[in-house]
Short mmCIF file of C-alpha atoms in Angstrom, two decimals:
data_model
loop_
_atom_site.label_atom_id
_atom_site.label_comp_id
_atom_site.label_asym_id
_atom_site.label_seq_id
_atom_site.Cartn_x
_atom_site.Cartn_y
_atom_site.Cartn_z
CA MET A 852 21.54 -4.49 6.87
CA LYS A 853 19.82 -3.94 9.98
CA LEU A 854 16.78 -1.72 11.18
CA VAL A 855 15.99 -2.05 15.06
CA ILE A 856 12.97 -0.04 15.78
CA ILE A 857 13.36 0.94 18.89
CA ASN A 858 10.71 -0.72 21.65
CA TYR A 859 10.07 0.15 25.39
CA GLY A 860 6.07 -0.25 24.47
CA SER A 861 5.64 3.14 22.66
CA GLY A 862 2.03 3.70 21.45
CA ASN A 863 3.02 3.90 18.16
CA LEU A 864 4.82 1.69 17.73
CA HIS A 865 3.27 -1.17 15.32
CA SER A 866 2.33 2.41 13.05
CA VAL A 867 5.79 2.92 12.67
CA HIS A 868 6.75 -0.73 11.68
CA LYS A 869 3.85 -1.22 10.11
CA ALA A 870 5.47 1.75 7.11
CA PHE A 871 8.79 1.06 7.64
CA GLU A 872 8.15 -2.21 6.53
CA ALA A 873 6.18 -0.88 3.70
CA VAL A 874 8.40 1.41 2.15
CA ASN A 875 11.62 -1.22 2.87
CA ASN A 876 9.25 -3.80 0.70
CA ASN A 877 10.25 -1.67 -2.33
CA LEU A 878 13.29 -0.30 -1.61
CA GLU A 879 15.85 -2.60 -3.88
CA ASN A 880 17.36 -4.11 -1.12
CA PRO A 881 15.68 -4.03 1.64
CA TYR A 882 16.53 -4.32 5.06
CA GLU A 883 15.93 -6.57 8.16
CA ILE A 884 14.04 -4.94 10.06
CA ILE A 885 14.02 -5.89 13.92
CA VAL A 886 11.18 -4.53 17.20
CA THR A 887 13.48 -5.25 19.88
CA ASN A 888 14.70 -3.12 23.00
CA THR A 889 17.65 -6.15 24.22
CA PRO A 890 21.07 -4.60 23.83
CA PHE A 891 22.19 -7.04 22.14
CA GLU A 892 20.38 -5.86 19.22
CA ILE A 893 20.66 -2.45 19.22
CA LEU A 894 24.70 -3.20 18.81
CA ASN A 895 24.21 -4.82 16.03
CA ALA A 896 22.27 -2.17 14.48
CA ASP A 897 23.27 -0.11 11.80
CA LYS A 898 20.02 2.28 11.20
CA LEU A 899 17.62 3.21 14.39
CA VAL A 900 14.55 3.88 15.24
CA LEU A 901 12.60 5.36 18.40
CA PRO A 902 9.40 5.88 18.41
CA GLY A 903 7.65 7.72 21.49
CA VAL A 904 4.22 9.14 22.06
CA GLY A 905 2.64 10.72 25.45
CA ALA A 906 4.83 12.55 27.94
CA PHE A 907 7.82 13.08 28.14
CA GLN A 908 9.41 11.41 31.32
CA ASP A 909 6.69 8.52 31.04
CA CYS A 910 8.67 7.87 28.00
CA LYS A 911 12.44 8.16 29.46
CA ASN A 912 11.59 6.31 32.35
CA ALA A 913 10.70 3.45 30.04
CA ILE A 914 13.62 3.50 28.17
CA HIS A 915 15.52 3.56 31.65
CA LYS A 916 13.69 0.53 33.04
CA ILE A 917 14.93 -1.52 30.59
CA ASP A 918 18.57 -3.14 31.76
CA GLY A 919 21.38 -1.44 28.71
CA LEU A 920 19.25 -0.30 26.61
CA PHE A 921 20.14 3.68 27.13
CA GLU A 922 23.62 2.57 27.39
CA SER A 923 23.61 0.52 23.61
CA LEU A 924 21.96 3.86 22.06
CA GLU A 925 24.42 5.96 23.41
CA GLN A 926 27.07 3.21 21.49
CA VAL A 927 25.92 3.16 18.19
CA VAL A 928 25.07 6.63 17.50
CA ILE A 929 26.59 8.50 19.54
CA GLY A 930 30.19 6.08 20.07
CA GLU A 931 29.31 4.49 16.09
CA LYS A 932 27.40 7.65 14.95
CA LYS A 933 25.00 5.47 13.02
CA ALA A 934 21.82 7.30 11.29
CA PHE A 935 19.19 7.54 14.18
CA MET A 936 15.61 8.99 13.16
CA GLY A 937 13.44 9.68 16.21
CA ILE A 938 9.88 10.74 16.25
CA CYS A 939 7.69 12.92 18.25
CA VAL A 940 8.18 11.70 21.57
CA GLY A 941 11.33 10.17 20.58
CA MET A 942 13.15 13.32 18.59
CA GLN A 943 11.74 15.50 22.33
CA LEU A 944 14.00 12.73 23.61
CA LEU A 945 17.50 14.31 22.27
CA ALA A 946 16.96 17.68 23.69
CA GLU A 947 18.91 18.53 26.87
CA LYS A 948 16.01 18.81 28.77
CA SER A 949 12.25 19.24 28.74
CA LEU A 950 10.03 21.15 30.77
CA GLU A 951 6.80 19.41 30.23
CA PHE A 952 5.35 18.45 33.44
CA GLY A 953 7.92 19.17 35.77
CA GLU A 954 12.22 19.36 34.70
CA CYS A 955 12.73 15.86 33.04
CA GLU A 956 16.60 15.42 31.70
CA GLY A 957 16.92 14.74 28.02
CA PHE A 958 19.79 12.56 26.05
CA GLY A 959 21.07 15.82 25.56
CA TRP A 960 22.34 14.64 22.51
CA ILE A 961 20.78 17.46 20.68
CA PRO A 962 21.19 21.33 22.73
CA GLY A 963 17.83 23.01 23.33
CA GLU A 964 14.33 22.18 25.58
CA VAL A 965 11.04 20.83 24.90
CA ILE A 966 8.45 23.47 26.29
CA LYS A 967 5.18 23.82 25.55
CA ILE A 968 3.64 25.44 22.46
CA GLU A 969 2.83 29.58 22.87
CA ALA A 970 -0.27 30.23 20.82
CA PRO A 971 -2.85 32.55 20.39
CA ALA A 972 -5.97 32.00 22.95
CA ASP A 973 -7.81 30.64 19.72
CA TYR A 974 -6.22 27.79 18.53
CA LYS A 975 -6.90 24.84 20.22
CA ILE A 976 -3.45 22.81 21.86
CA PRO A 977 -2.42 19.45 21.25
CA HIS A 978 -1.37 21.07 17.86
CA MET A 979 -3.13 18.20 15.73
CA GLY A 980 -3.74 17.14 12.47
CA TRP A 981 -1.94 18.24 9.18
CA ASN A 982 0.60 21.37 8.95
CA GLU A 983 2.51 23.03 6.80
CA VAL A 984 6.05 22.46 6.48
CA THR A 985 8.90 24.67 5.74
CA PHE A 986 12.90 23.23 5.77
CA ARG A 987 16.38 23.38 4.32
CA ASN A 988 17.28 21.80 1.59
CA HIS A 989 18.95 17.85 2.12
CA GLU A 990 18.84 14.38 1.14
CA LEU A 991 16.09 13.67 4.32
CA LEU A 992 14.03 15.96 2.85
CA ASN A 993 14.30 14.93 -0.80
CA ASN A 994 11.34 14.49 -2.94
CA ILE A 995 9.34 16.27 -0.86
CA SER A 996 7.29 19.91 -2.25
CA GLN A 997 8.26 22.79 0.28
CA ASN A 998 4.77 23.63 2.80
CA THR A 999 3.49 19.79 2.06
CA ASP A 1000 1.86 19.29 4.65
CA PHE A 1001 2.61 16.16 7.76
CA TYR A 1002 0.51 14.97 10.51
CA PHE A 1003 1.10 16.50 13.94
CA VAL A 1004 -0.35 15.78 17.34
CA HIS A 1005 1.80 17.21 20.46
CA SER A 1006 1.46 19.94 22.94
CA TYR A 1007 5.03 20.88 23.18
CA TYR A 1008 8.20 21.25 21.22
CA PHE A 1009 11.76 21.31 21.17
CA ARG A 1010 13.25 24.67 20.10
CA THR A 1011 16.79 24.09 19.01
CA GLN A 1012 19.52 26.40 20.81
CA LYS A 1013 21.17 26.32 17.54
CA ASN A 1014 19.50 27.49 14.34
CA GLU A 1015 21.45 25.16 12.18
CA ASN A 1016 20.29 21.97 14.36
CA CYS A 1017 16.94 22.69 13.20
CA ILE A 1018 16.28 22.35 9.44
CA ALA A 1019 12.06 22.34 9.56
CA THR A 1020 9.93 24.17 11.07
CA THR A 1021 5.58 24.41 10.39
CA LYS A 1022 4.34 27.78 11.44
CA TYR A 1023 0.72 27.83 14.93
CA PRO A 1024 1.13 30.29 14.38
CA ASN A 1025 4.29 30.88 15.50
CA PRO A 1026 7.55 28.76 13.95
CA ILE A 1027 7.47 25.72 15.61
CA THR A 1028 10.28 22.80 15.13
CA ALA A 1029 9.47 20.27 13.00
CA ALA A 1030 12.87 18.46 12.42
CA VAL A 1031 16.16 18.52 13.83
CA LEU A 1032 19.40 16.80 12.11
CA LYS A 1033 22.67 16.98 14.21
CA GLU A 1034 25.22 14.68 11.80
CA ASN A 1035 23.83 11.03 11.46
CA ILE A 1036 20.99 12.99 14.65
CA PHE A 1037 17.60 12.82 12.90
CA GLY A 1038 14.31 13.80 13.95
CA THR A 1039 10.67 14.86 13.52
CA GLN A 1040 7.66 15.70 15.66
CA PHE A 1041 5.56 14.83 12.78
CA HIS A 1042 4.53 11.05 12.42
CA PRO A 1043 5.47 10.32 9.21
CA GLU A 1044 3.96 6.95 9.40
CA LYS A 1045 0.87 9.24 9.66
CA SER A 1046 1.69 11.52 6.29
CA HIS A 1047 0.73 9.35 3.67
CA ASN A 1048 2.98 9.48 0.53
CA ASN A 1049 5.12 12.64 2.45
CA GLY A 1050 5.37 10.30 5.03
CA LYS A 1051 6.41 6.97 3.33
CA GLN A 1052 8.93 9.77 1.47
CA ILE A 1053 10.07 10.70 4.72
CA ILE A 1054 10.61 7.23 5.94
CA THR A 1055 12.47 6.32 1.87
CA ASN A 1056 14.98 8.99 2.46
CA PHE A 1057 15.52 7.63 5.60
CA LEU A 1058 16.65 4.45 4.81
CA GLU A 1059 18.55 5.56 2.15
CA TRP A 1060 20.68 8.22 4.39
CA GLU A 1061 24.38 7.70 4.29
CA PRO A 1062 25.24 10.51 7.19
CA SER A 1063 28.42 11.09 6.24
CA MET B 656 -1.88 26.68 8.58
CA LEU B 657 -3.10 23.90 10.32
CA LYS B 658 -6.60 22.17 8.16
CA LYS B 659 -9.46 21.22 9.03
CA ARG B 660 -9.44 17.48 8.95
CA ILE B 661 -11.94 15.66 7.14
CA ILE B 662 -12.64 11.90 8.99
CA PRO B 663 -14.91 9.30 7.67
CA CYS B 664 -16.37 7.02 9.60
CA LEU B 665 -17.48 3.78 9.67
CA ASP B 666 -19.82 2.21 11.94
CA VAL B 667 -18.76 -1.41 12.36
CA ASP B 668 -20.87 -5.05 13.08
CA ARG B 669 -19.04 -7.07 14.18
CA GLY B 670 -16.68 -6.69 11.43
CA ARG B 671 -19.05 -5.55 8.38
CA VAL B 672 -19.55 -1.64 8.19
CA VAL B 673 -22.97 -0.12 9.26
CA LYS B 674 -24.60 3.37 9.47
CA GLY B 675 -27.80 3.35 11.75
CA VAL B 676 -30.15 6.27 11.06
CA ASN B 677 -30.82 8.03 14.61
CA PHE B 678 -29.87 4.59 16.06
CA VAL B 679 -31.45 2.16 14.76
CA ASP B 680 -32.54 0.86 11.07
CA LEU B 681 -29.29 -0.66 10.36
CA ILE B 682 -28.27 -1.17 6.96
CA ASP B 683 -25.10 -2.82 5.74
CA ALA B 684 -22.34 -0.95 3.86
CA GLY B 685 -19.60 -3.42 3.51
CA ASP B 686 -16.40 -4.96 4.06
CA PRO B 687 -14.10 -1.64 6.77
CA VAL B 688 -10.91 -2.37 5.41
CA GLU B 689 -11.62 -2.29 1.87
CA GLN B 690 -13.99 1.43 2.93
CA ALA B 691 -10.77 2.02 4.94
CA LYS B 692 -8.64 2.33 2.02
CA ILE B 693 -10.63 3.85 -0.66
CA TYR B 694 -11.14 6.55 2.43
CA ASN B 695 -6.49 6.94 2.90
CA SER B 696 -6.97 7.64 -1.77
CA GLU B 697 -9.20 10.18 -1.78
CA GLY B 698 -7.21 12.04 0.69
CA ALA B 699 -9.34 11.12 3.94
CA ASP B 700 -7.04 12.94 6.79
CA GLU B 701 -8.26 10.40 9.39
CA LEU B 702 -10.33 7.65 9.81
CA CYS B 703 -12.40 6.76 12.06
CA PHE B 704 -14.46 3.34 13.52
CA LEU B 705 -17.22 2.55 16.29
CA ASP B 706 -17.70 -0.36 17.01
CA ILE B 707 -20.73 -1.26 17.65
CA THR B 708 -20.99 -4.45 17.56
CA ALA B 709 -22.96 -5.92 21.21
CA SER B 710 -21.61 -8.61 22.50
CA SER B 711 -18.23 -9.08 23.77
CA ASP B 712 -18.10 -12.81 22.38
CA GLU B 713 -17.69 -11.11 18.74
CA ARG B 714 -15.11 -8.07 19.51
CA GLU B 715 -12.28 -10.06 18.74
CA THR B 716 -13.72 -9.30 14.99
CA LEU B 717 -12.73 -6.38 15.78
CA PHE B 718 -9.08 -6.73 16.06
CA GLU B 719 -8.34 -8.06 12.99
CA VAL B 720 -9.85 -4.73 11.19
CA VAL B 721 -7.02 -2.56 13.36
CA LYS B 722 -4.85 -4.61 12.12
CA LYS B 723 -5.66 -4.70 8.86
CA THR B 724 -6.29 -1.43 8.41
CA ALA B 725 -3.54 -0.35 10.26
CA GLU B 726 -1.51 -2.57 7.49
CA ASN B 727 -3.03 -1.05 4.85
CA CYS B 728 -3.66 3.16 5.69
CA PHE B 729 -0.59 5.54 6.15
CA ILE B 730 -3.42 7.64 7.91
CA PRO B 731 -4.64 8.25 11.89
CA LEU B 732 -7.29 5.97 12.88
CA THR B 733 -9.45 5.97 16.33
CA VAL B 734 -11.06 3.89 17.52
CA GLY B 735 -14.06 3.88 19.65
CA GLY B 736 -17.05 1.97 20.94
CA GLY B 737 -16.89 -0.38 24.22
CA VAL B 738 -13.72 0.69 25.41
CA ARG B 739 -14.59 0.21 28.84
CA THR B 740 -11.04 -0.39 30.99
CA ILE B 741 -6.96 0.82 30.43
CA ASP B 742 -6.75 -2.94 28.75
CA ASP B 743 -9.33 -2.97 25.99
CA ILE B 744 -7.18 0.91 25.35
CA SER B 745 -3.68 -1.01 25.26
CA ARG B 746 -5.04 -3.98 22.93
CA LEU B 747 -6.30 -1.58 20.55
CA LEU B 748 -3.23 0.40 20.35
CA HIS B 749 -1.16 -2.37 20.24
CA HIS B 750 -3.66 -3.35 16.97
CA GLY B 751 -2.77 -0.65 15.30
CA ALA B 752 -5.68 2.02 16.50
CA ASP B 753 -3.37 5.83 16.72
CA LYS B 754 -6.59 7.28 19.32
CA VAL B 755 -9.18 5.37 21.44
CA SER B 756 -12.33 7.31 21.59
CA ILE B 757 -14.63 6.48 25.49
CA ASN B 758 -18.17 7.19 25.88
CA THR B 759 -19.96 5.33 28.24
CA ALA B 760 -17.06 4.83 30.71
CA ALA B 761 -15.81 8.05 30.65
CA VAL B 762 -19.47 8.78 31.99
CA GLU B 763 -18.92 6.51 34.77
CA ASN B 764 -15.68 6.37 35.69
CA ILE B 765 -14.28 9.92 35.25
CA ASP B 766 -11.65 8.80 36.52
CA LEU B 767 -10.65 6.43 34.16
CA VAL B 768 -10.33 9.80 31.63
CA ALA B 769 -7.47 10.98 33.79
CA LYS B 770 -5.55 7.27 33.76
CA ALA B 771 -5.32 6.95 29.92
CA ALA B 772 -4.47 10.12 29.43
CA LYS B 773 -1.59 9.53 31.69
CA LYS B 774 -0.60 6.22 30.14
CA TYR B 775 -0.89 6.67 26.79
CA GLY B 776 -0.45 10.27 25.99
CA SER B 777 -3.27 13.29 25.82
CA SER B 778 -3.17 13.37 21.90
CA THR B 779 -4.61 9.20 21.92
CA ILE B 780 -7.36 9.71 23.94
CA VAL B 781 -11.25 10.33 22.75
CA ILE B 782 -13.92 11.83 24.53
CA ALA B 783 -16.62 10.42 23.02
CA VAL B 784 -19.85 12.65 23.51
CA ASP B 785 -23.29 12.42 22.33
CA ALA B 786 -25.72 15.48 23.53
CA LYS B 787 -29.11 15.68 22.91
CA LYS B 788 -30.38 19.67 23.36
CA ASN B 789 -32.82 19.71 26.62
CA GLY B 790 -33.60 23.81 26.46
CA ASP B 791 -32.53 27.13 25.16
CA LYS B 792 -28.49 26.67 25.09
CA SER B 793 -28.67 23.01 27.31
CA TRP B 794 -27.76 20.09 26.08
CA ASN B 795 -27.61 16.39 28.14
CA ILE B 796 -25.42 13.69 27.53
CA PHE B 797 -26.88 9.77 27.00
CA THR B 798 -24.51 6.85 27.27
CA HIS B 799 -24.93 3.53 25.56
CA GLY B 800 -24.89 4.31 22.33
CA GLY B 801 -27.55 7.21 23.12
CA ARG B 802 -30.13 4.61 24.44
CA LYS B 803 -29.53 5.97 27.99
CA PRO B 804 -30.35 9.44 28.88
CA THR B 805 -28.74 10.93 31.74
CA ASP B 806 -28.65 14.19 34.20
CA ILE B 807 -24.88 15.99 33.33
CA ASP B 808 -24.97 18.90 31.00
CA ALA B 809 -22.45 18.57 28.03
CA LEU B 810 -20.48 21.77 28.42
CA GLU B 811 -19.86 20.98 31.78
CA TYR B 812 -18.20 16.93 31.11
CA CYS B 813 -16.45 18.17 28.52
CA ILE B 814 -15.10 21.09 29.98
CA GLU B 815 -14.15 18.65 33.05
CA VAL B 816 -12.90 15.27 30.69
CA ALA B 817 -10.97 18.60 29.01
CA ASN B 818 -9.25 19.40 32.64
CA LEU B 819 -8.34 15.74 33.67
CA GLY B 820 -5.90 14.92 30.13
CA ALA B 821 -8.45 14.80 27.50
CA GLY B 822 -6.94 14.93 23.79
CA GLU B 823 -9.83 16.45 21.97
CA ILE B 824 -13.81 15.78 22.08
CA LEU B 825 -15.74 14.14 19.53
CA LEU B 826 -19.32 15.68 19.96
CA THR B 827 -22.58 14.55 17.98
CA SER B 828 -25.79 16.06 17.46
CA MET B 829 -28.24 13.13 18.86
CA ASP B 830 -31.30 15.45 17.56
CA ARG B 831 -29.08 15.46 14.53
CA ASP B 832 -27.86 12.31 13.76
CA GLY B 833 -29.04 10.65 10.55
CA THR B 834 -31.52 13.42 9.13
CA LYS B 835 -29.32 15.15 7.01
CA ILE B 836 -30.01 19.16 8.23
CA GLY B 837 -25.87 19.86 9.35
CA PHE B 838 -24.55 19.85 12.23
CA ASP B 839 -25.72 20.76 16.09
CA ASN B 840 -23.15 25.01 15.01
CA GLU B 841 -24.92 26.23 18.34
CA LEU B 842 -23.44 23.00 20.14
CA LEU B 843 -20.46 22.77 18.48
CA SER B 844 -19.36 26.94 18.89
CA ASN B 845 -20.86 26.44 22.58
CA VAL B 846 -18.79 23.71 23.63
CA SER B 847 -15.34 24.62 21.11
CA SER B 848 -14.99 28.38 22.46
CA SER B 849 -15.10 26.72 26.85
CA ILE B 850 -11.97 24.34 26.07
CA ASP B 851 -8.56 25.12 24.25
CA ILE B 852 -8.78 20.80 22.80
CA PRO B 853 -10.02 20.16 19.24
CA VAL B 854 -13.57 19.36 19.01
CA ILE B 855 -15.23 16.43 16.12
CA ALA B 856 -18.24 17.32 14.26
CA SER B 857 -20.53 15.09 14.40
CA GLY B 858 -24.10 14.51 13.44
CA GLY B 859 -26.56 15.60 10.73
CA VAL B 860 -24.12 16.73 7.14
CA GLY B 861 -26.07 15.92 4.60
CA ASN B 862 -24.31 18.39 2.31
CA LEU B 863 -21.25 20.65 1.29
CA GLU B 864 -22.71 23.62 2.63
CA HIS B 865 -23.43 21.38 6.24
CA PHE B 866 -19.61 20.57 5.94
CA ALA B 867 -18.23 24.38 6.11
CA GLU B 868 -20.49 25.15 8.69
CA GLY B 869 -19.45 23.10 10.69
CA VAL B 870 -16.02 25.33 10.83
CA LEU B 871 -17.09 28.88 10.46
CA GLU B 872 -20.50 29.07 12.99
CA GLY B 873 -20.06 25.67 15.20
CA GLY B 874 -15.52 26.45 14.71
CA ALA B 875 -14.87 22.59 14.19
CA SER B 876 -11.30 21.55 14.36
CA ALA B 877 -12.47 18.84 11.66
CA LEU B 878 -15.46 17.31 10.90
CA LEU B 879 -16.89 13.31 11.32
CA ALA B 880 -19.21 12.12 8.24
CA ALA B 881 -20.68 8.89 7.80
CA SER B 882 -23.50 8.00 4.97
CA ILE B 883 -22.22 10.46 2.93
CA PHE B 884 -19.22 9.11 2.17
CA HIS B 885 -20.27 5.79 2.49
CA PHE B 886 -22.84 5.71 0.11
CA GLY B 887 -21.49 7.97 -3.00
CA GLU B 888 -23.02 10.99 -2.45
CA TYR B 889 -20.00 13.41 -1.82
CA SER B 890 -16.73 12.01 -2.63
CA ILE B 891 -14.34 13.76 0.24
CA LYS B 892 -12.42 15.13 -2.64
CA ASP B 893 -15.62 17.25 -3.49
CA VAL B 894 -15.65 18.03 0.32
CA LYS B 895 -12.56 19.58 0.83
CA THR B 896 -12.56 21.19 -3.39
CA TYR B 897 -15.78 22.57 -1.27
CA LEU B 898 -13.75 24.29 1.09
CA ALA B 899 -11.87 25.50 -0.28
CA GLU B 900 -13.29 27.19 -2.66
CA GLN B 901 -15.20 28.85 1.21
CA ASN B 902 -11.33 29.20 2.10
CA ILE B 903 -10.79 27.06 4.86
CA ALA B 904 -7.69 25.45 5.13
CA VAL B 905 -7.56 21.65 3.80
CA ARG B 906 -5.66 19.47 2.66
CA ILE B 907 -5.81 18.62 -0.92
#
């Protein structure tokens, strides 16, 4: 089984790769982990991970700059329904659009838009640090306690159009989407690769996940 | 609720941990990767490396330290010291740093802040500010590891870099660094109440009460300390337990 981590120059690629590798080494049947941006490898993936930090538009442009990258992603994720996980901006890209630095279209895989966090004046932006996450029961959140802390760094968040696509939230002080899910497509606003043991558990759950 | 972060900082010289008292008198306190692993398992919320290696041809040692740490510690890692160009930032991120802190280079070339924030995202760019009091509610910044004075006002500078896209300010009081008499909470609260981005308190922490004061009086989002942890005076857990008792939200 092949797990592809998409390399389009994202700053957290190394951390994501190392965290997945550490978890994968403890699995009974480890994946072959491939860090790549070639459509051929992506088309042969069994599971895919899209990291992302920085500005929404920069990430989207970087993906579209690589010939055939987006098209191959769309084919395996939307066409063949392979398990997919987006992290931080890699999750926000799933939205229809983002309002960061003007309007920018996303992948449109999950209905909703990426908007600025609205918080009282004494709340610092970016929302940076460890914050409690509450979630709906799902196998992707197995062995995680409610109100467990995960590491966040962001100024915008994904407001899903449908409640059913938001499976986890955090509070700052208003509710902020912490994780999204639609069929085979999963995404976290927090950084599992930086969330110590809880983050490793999320990665384990994703590696063991078989979307129906 | 968002937790106040406890960040142990390791000063690294040619791949070894040191901590200066008032930026002089360096004492060796061990291997950075081993130290980082201990802090990681003790519940540190982030780690910070400050590279103080003077000679540029010996800076390669830092990249190895960063790489090994990132392979072993799955919490955020900030690396600073000698960061001068976009290429320096890129190399550190590539080796596994999550955030890069810029000090002197940002003062000398303020455009670097905006460029770096645009290229790697605000959350990746920490601006380190070394400030020294020069009068009533007035502080000036120093560059070159605290050796070179400037006439730049610390508060105005912090507001400017925040507007240019810095994600966080690492604010060190030169007056307090190494003294163990507590953070300069007046400096902290002045900066923290003037900008929207988080401020990390640094310099002067000597006991558990000082940590709480940094949050309650200084308004800091995160608390950085070095020698107090290295020499085992207090563990990360001691600090968090104490803060929790003071009703300050921490990750236990």
